[in-house]
Short mmCIF file of N, CA, C and O in Angstrom, two decimals:
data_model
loop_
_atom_site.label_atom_id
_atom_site.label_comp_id
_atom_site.label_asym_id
_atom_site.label_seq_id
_atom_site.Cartn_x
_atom_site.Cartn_y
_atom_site.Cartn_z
N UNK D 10 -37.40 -44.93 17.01
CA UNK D 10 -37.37 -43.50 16.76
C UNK D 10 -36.26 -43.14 15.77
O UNK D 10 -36.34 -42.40 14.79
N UNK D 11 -35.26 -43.80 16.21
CA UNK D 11 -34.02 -43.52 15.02
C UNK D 11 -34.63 -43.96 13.48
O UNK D 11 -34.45 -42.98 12.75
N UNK D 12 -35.08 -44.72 12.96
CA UNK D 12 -36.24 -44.97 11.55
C UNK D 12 -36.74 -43.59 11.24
O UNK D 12 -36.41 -43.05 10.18
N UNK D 13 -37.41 -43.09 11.97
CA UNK D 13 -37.84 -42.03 12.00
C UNK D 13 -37.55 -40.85 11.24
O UNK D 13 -38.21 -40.29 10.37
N UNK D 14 -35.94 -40.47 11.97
CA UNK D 14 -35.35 -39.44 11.64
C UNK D 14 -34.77 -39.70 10.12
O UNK D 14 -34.45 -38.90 9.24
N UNK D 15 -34.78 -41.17 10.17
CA UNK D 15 -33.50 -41.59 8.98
C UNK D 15 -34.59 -40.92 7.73
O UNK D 15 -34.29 -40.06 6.89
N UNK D 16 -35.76 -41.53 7.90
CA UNK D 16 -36.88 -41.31 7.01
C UNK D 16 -37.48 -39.41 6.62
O UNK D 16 -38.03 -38.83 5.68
N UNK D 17 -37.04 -39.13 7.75
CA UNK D 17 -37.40 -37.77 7.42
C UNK D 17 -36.14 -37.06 6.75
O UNK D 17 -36.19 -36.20 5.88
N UNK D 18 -34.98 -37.59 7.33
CA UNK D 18 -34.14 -36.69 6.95
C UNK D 18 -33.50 -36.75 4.81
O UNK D 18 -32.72 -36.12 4.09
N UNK D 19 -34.51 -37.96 4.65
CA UNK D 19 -34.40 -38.85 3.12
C UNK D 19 -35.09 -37.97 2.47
O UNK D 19 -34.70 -37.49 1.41
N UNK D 20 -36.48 -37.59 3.19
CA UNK D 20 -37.72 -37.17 2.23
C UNK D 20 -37.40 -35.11 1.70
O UNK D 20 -37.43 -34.18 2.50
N UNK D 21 -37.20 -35.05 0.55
CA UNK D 21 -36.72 -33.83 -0.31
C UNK D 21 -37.56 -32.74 0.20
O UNK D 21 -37.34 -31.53 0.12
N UNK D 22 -38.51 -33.32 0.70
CA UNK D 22 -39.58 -32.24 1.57
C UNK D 22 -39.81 -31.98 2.74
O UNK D 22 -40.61 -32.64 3.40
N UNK D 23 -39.17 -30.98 3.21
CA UNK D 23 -38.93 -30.78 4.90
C UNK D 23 -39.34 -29.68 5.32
O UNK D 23 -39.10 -28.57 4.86
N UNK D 24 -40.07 -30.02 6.33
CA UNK D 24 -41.03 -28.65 6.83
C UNK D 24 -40.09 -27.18 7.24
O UNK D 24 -39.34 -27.32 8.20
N UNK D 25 -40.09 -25.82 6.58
CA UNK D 25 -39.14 -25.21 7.43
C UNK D 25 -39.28 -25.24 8.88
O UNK D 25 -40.21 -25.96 9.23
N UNK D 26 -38.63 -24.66 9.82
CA UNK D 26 -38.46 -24.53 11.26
C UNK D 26 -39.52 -23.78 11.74
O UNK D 26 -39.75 -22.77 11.08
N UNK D 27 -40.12 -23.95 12.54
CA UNK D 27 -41.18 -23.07 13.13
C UNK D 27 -40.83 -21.70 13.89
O UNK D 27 -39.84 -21.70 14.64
N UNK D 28 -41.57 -20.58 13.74
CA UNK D 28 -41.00 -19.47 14.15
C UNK D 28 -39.87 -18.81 13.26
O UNK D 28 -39.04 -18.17 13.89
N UNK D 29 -39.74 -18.88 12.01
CA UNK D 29 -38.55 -18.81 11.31
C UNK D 29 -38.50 -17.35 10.34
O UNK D 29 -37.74 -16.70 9.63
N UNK D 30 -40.08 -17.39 10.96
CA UNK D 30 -40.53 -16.06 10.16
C UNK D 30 -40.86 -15.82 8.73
O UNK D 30 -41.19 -14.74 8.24
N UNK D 31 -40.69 -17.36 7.91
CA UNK D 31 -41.09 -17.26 6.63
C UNK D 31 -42.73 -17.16 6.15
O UNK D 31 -43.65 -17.75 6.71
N UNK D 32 -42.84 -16.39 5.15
CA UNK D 32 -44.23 -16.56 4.74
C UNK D 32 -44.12 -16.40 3.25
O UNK D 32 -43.11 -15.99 2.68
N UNK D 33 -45.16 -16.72 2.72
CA UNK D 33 -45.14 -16.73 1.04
C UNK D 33 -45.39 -15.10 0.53
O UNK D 33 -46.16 -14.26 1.00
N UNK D 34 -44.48 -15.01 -0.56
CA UNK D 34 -44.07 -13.77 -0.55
C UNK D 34 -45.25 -13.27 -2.02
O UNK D 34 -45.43 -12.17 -2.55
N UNK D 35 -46.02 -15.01 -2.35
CA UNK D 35 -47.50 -14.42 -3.34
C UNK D 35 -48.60 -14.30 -2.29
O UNK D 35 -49.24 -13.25 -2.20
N UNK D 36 -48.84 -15.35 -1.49
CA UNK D 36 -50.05 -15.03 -0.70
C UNK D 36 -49.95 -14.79 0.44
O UNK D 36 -51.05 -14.80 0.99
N UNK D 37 -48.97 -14.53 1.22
CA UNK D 37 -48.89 -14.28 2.72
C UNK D 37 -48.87 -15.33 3.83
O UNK D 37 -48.66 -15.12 5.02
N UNK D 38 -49.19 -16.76 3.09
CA UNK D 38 -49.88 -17.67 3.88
C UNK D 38 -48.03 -17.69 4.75
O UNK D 38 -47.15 -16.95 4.31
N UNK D 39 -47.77 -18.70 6.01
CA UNK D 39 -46.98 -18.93 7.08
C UNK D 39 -46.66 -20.40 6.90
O UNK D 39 -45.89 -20.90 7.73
N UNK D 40 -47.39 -21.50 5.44
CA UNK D 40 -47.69 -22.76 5.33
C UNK D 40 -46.55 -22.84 4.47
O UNK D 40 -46.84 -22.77 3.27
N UNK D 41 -44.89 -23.00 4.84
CA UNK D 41 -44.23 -22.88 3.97
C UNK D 41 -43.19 -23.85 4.20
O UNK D 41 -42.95 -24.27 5.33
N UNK D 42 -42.48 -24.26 3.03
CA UNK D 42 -41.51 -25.99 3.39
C UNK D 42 -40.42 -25.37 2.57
O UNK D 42 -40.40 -24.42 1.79
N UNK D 43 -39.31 -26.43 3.10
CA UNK D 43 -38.63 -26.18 2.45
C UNK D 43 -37.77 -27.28 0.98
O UNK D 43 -37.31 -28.36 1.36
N UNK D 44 -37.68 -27.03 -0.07
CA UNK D 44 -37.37 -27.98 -0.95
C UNK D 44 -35.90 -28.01 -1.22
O UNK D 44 -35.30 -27.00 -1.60
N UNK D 45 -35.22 -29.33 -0.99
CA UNK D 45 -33.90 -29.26 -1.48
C UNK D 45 -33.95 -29.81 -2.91
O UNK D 45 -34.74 -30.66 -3.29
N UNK D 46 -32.77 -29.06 -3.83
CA UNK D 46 -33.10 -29.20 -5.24
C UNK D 46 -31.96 -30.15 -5.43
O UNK D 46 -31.27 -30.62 -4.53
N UNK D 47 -31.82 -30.49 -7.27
CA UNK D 47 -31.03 -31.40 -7.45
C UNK D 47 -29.24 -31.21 -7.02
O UNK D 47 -28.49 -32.16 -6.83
N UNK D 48 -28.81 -29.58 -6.93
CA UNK D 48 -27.38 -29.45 -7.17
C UNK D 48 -27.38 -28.91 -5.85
O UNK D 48 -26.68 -27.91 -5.72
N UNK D 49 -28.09 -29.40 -4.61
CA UNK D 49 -27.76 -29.10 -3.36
C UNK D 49 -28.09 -27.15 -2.83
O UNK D 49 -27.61 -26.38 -1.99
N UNK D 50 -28.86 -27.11 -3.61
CA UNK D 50 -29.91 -25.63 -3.45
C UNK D 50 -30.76 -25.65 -2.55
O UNK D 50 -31.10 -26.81 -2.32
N UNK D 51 -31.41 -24.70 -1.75
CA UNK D 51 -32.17 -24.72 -1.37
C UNK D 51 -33.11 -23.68 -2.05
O UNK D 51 -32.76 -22.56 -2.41
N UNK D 52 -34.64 -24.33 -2.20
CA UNK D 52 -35.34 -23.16 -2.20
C UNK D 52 -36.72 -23.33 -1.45
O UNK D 52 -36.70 -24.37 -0.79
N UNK D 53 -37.85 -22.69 -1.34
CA UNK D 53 -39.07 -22.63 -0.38
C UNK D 53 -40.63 -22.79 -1.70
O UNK D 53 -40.74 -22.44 -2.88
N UNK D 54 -41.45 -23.38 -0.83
CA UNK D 54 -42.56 -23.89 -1.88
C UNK D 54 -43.72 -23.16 -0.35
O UNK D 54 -43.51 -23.07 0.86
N UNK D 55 -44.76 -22.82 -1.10
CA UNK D 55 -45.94 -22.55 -0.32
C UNK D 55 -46.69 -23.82 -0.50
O UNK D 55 -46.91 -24.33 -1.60
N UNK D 56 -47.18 -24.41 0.94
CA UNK D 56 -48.09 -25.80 0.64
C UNK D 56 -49.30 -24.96 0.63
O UNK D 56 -49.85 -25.53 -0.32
N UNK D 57 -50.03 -24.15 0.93
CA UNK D 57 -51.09 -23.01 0.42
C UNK D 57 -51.49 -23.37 -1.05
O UNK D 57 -52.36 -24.05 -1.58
N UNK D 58 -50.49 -22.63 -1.42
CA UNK D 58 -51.23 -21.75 -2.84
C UNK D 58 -49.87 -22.42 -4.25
O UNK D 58 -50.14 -22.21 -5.43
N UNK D 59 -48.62 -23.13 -3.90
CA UNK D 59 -48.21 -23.52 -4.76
C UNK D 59 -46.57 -22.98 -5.17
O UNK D 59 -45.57 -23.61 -5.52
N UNK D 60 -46.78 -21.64 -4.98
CA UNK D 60 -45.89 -20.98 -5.34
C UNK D 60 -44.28 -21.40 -4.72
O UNK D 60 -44.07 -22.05 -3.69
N UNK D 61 -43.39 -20.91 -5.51
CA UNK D 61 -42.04 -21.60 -5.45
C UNK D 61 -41.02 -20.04 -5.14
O UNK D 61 -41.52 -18.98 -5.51
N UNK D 62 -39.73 -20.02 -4.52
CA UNK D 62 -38.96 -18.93 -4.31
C UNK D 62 -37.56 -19.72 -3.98
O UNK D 62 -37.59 -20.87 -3.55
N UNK D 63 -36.89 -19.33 -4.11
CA UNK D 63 -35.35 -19.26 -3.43
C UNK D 63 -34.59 -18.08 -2.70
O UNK D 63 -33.45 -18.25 -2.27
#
């Protein structure tokens, strides 16, 4: 299980938290992740429809 975490916590694409209340602010969808950028940013991607925000 510890592999696991190591592996998720590597991958630049991490699901936001559930219940977090985010939704995409082009299509409404609730299908939303979160992307860490190169200079330690965060910003949010819709797996929907594409769209990108910070």
């Amino acid at each position: 299980m510890a592999a696991r975490r190591s592996e998720e916590a590597s991958d630049p694409l991490t699901a936001a938290q559930a219940g977090s209340g985010l939704s995409c602010p082009s299509c409404g969808s609730s299908h939303v992740a979160q992307v860490l950028g190169d200079n330690g940013g965060v910003s949010y991607v819709c797996t929907s429809c594409g769209h990108t925000w910070s």
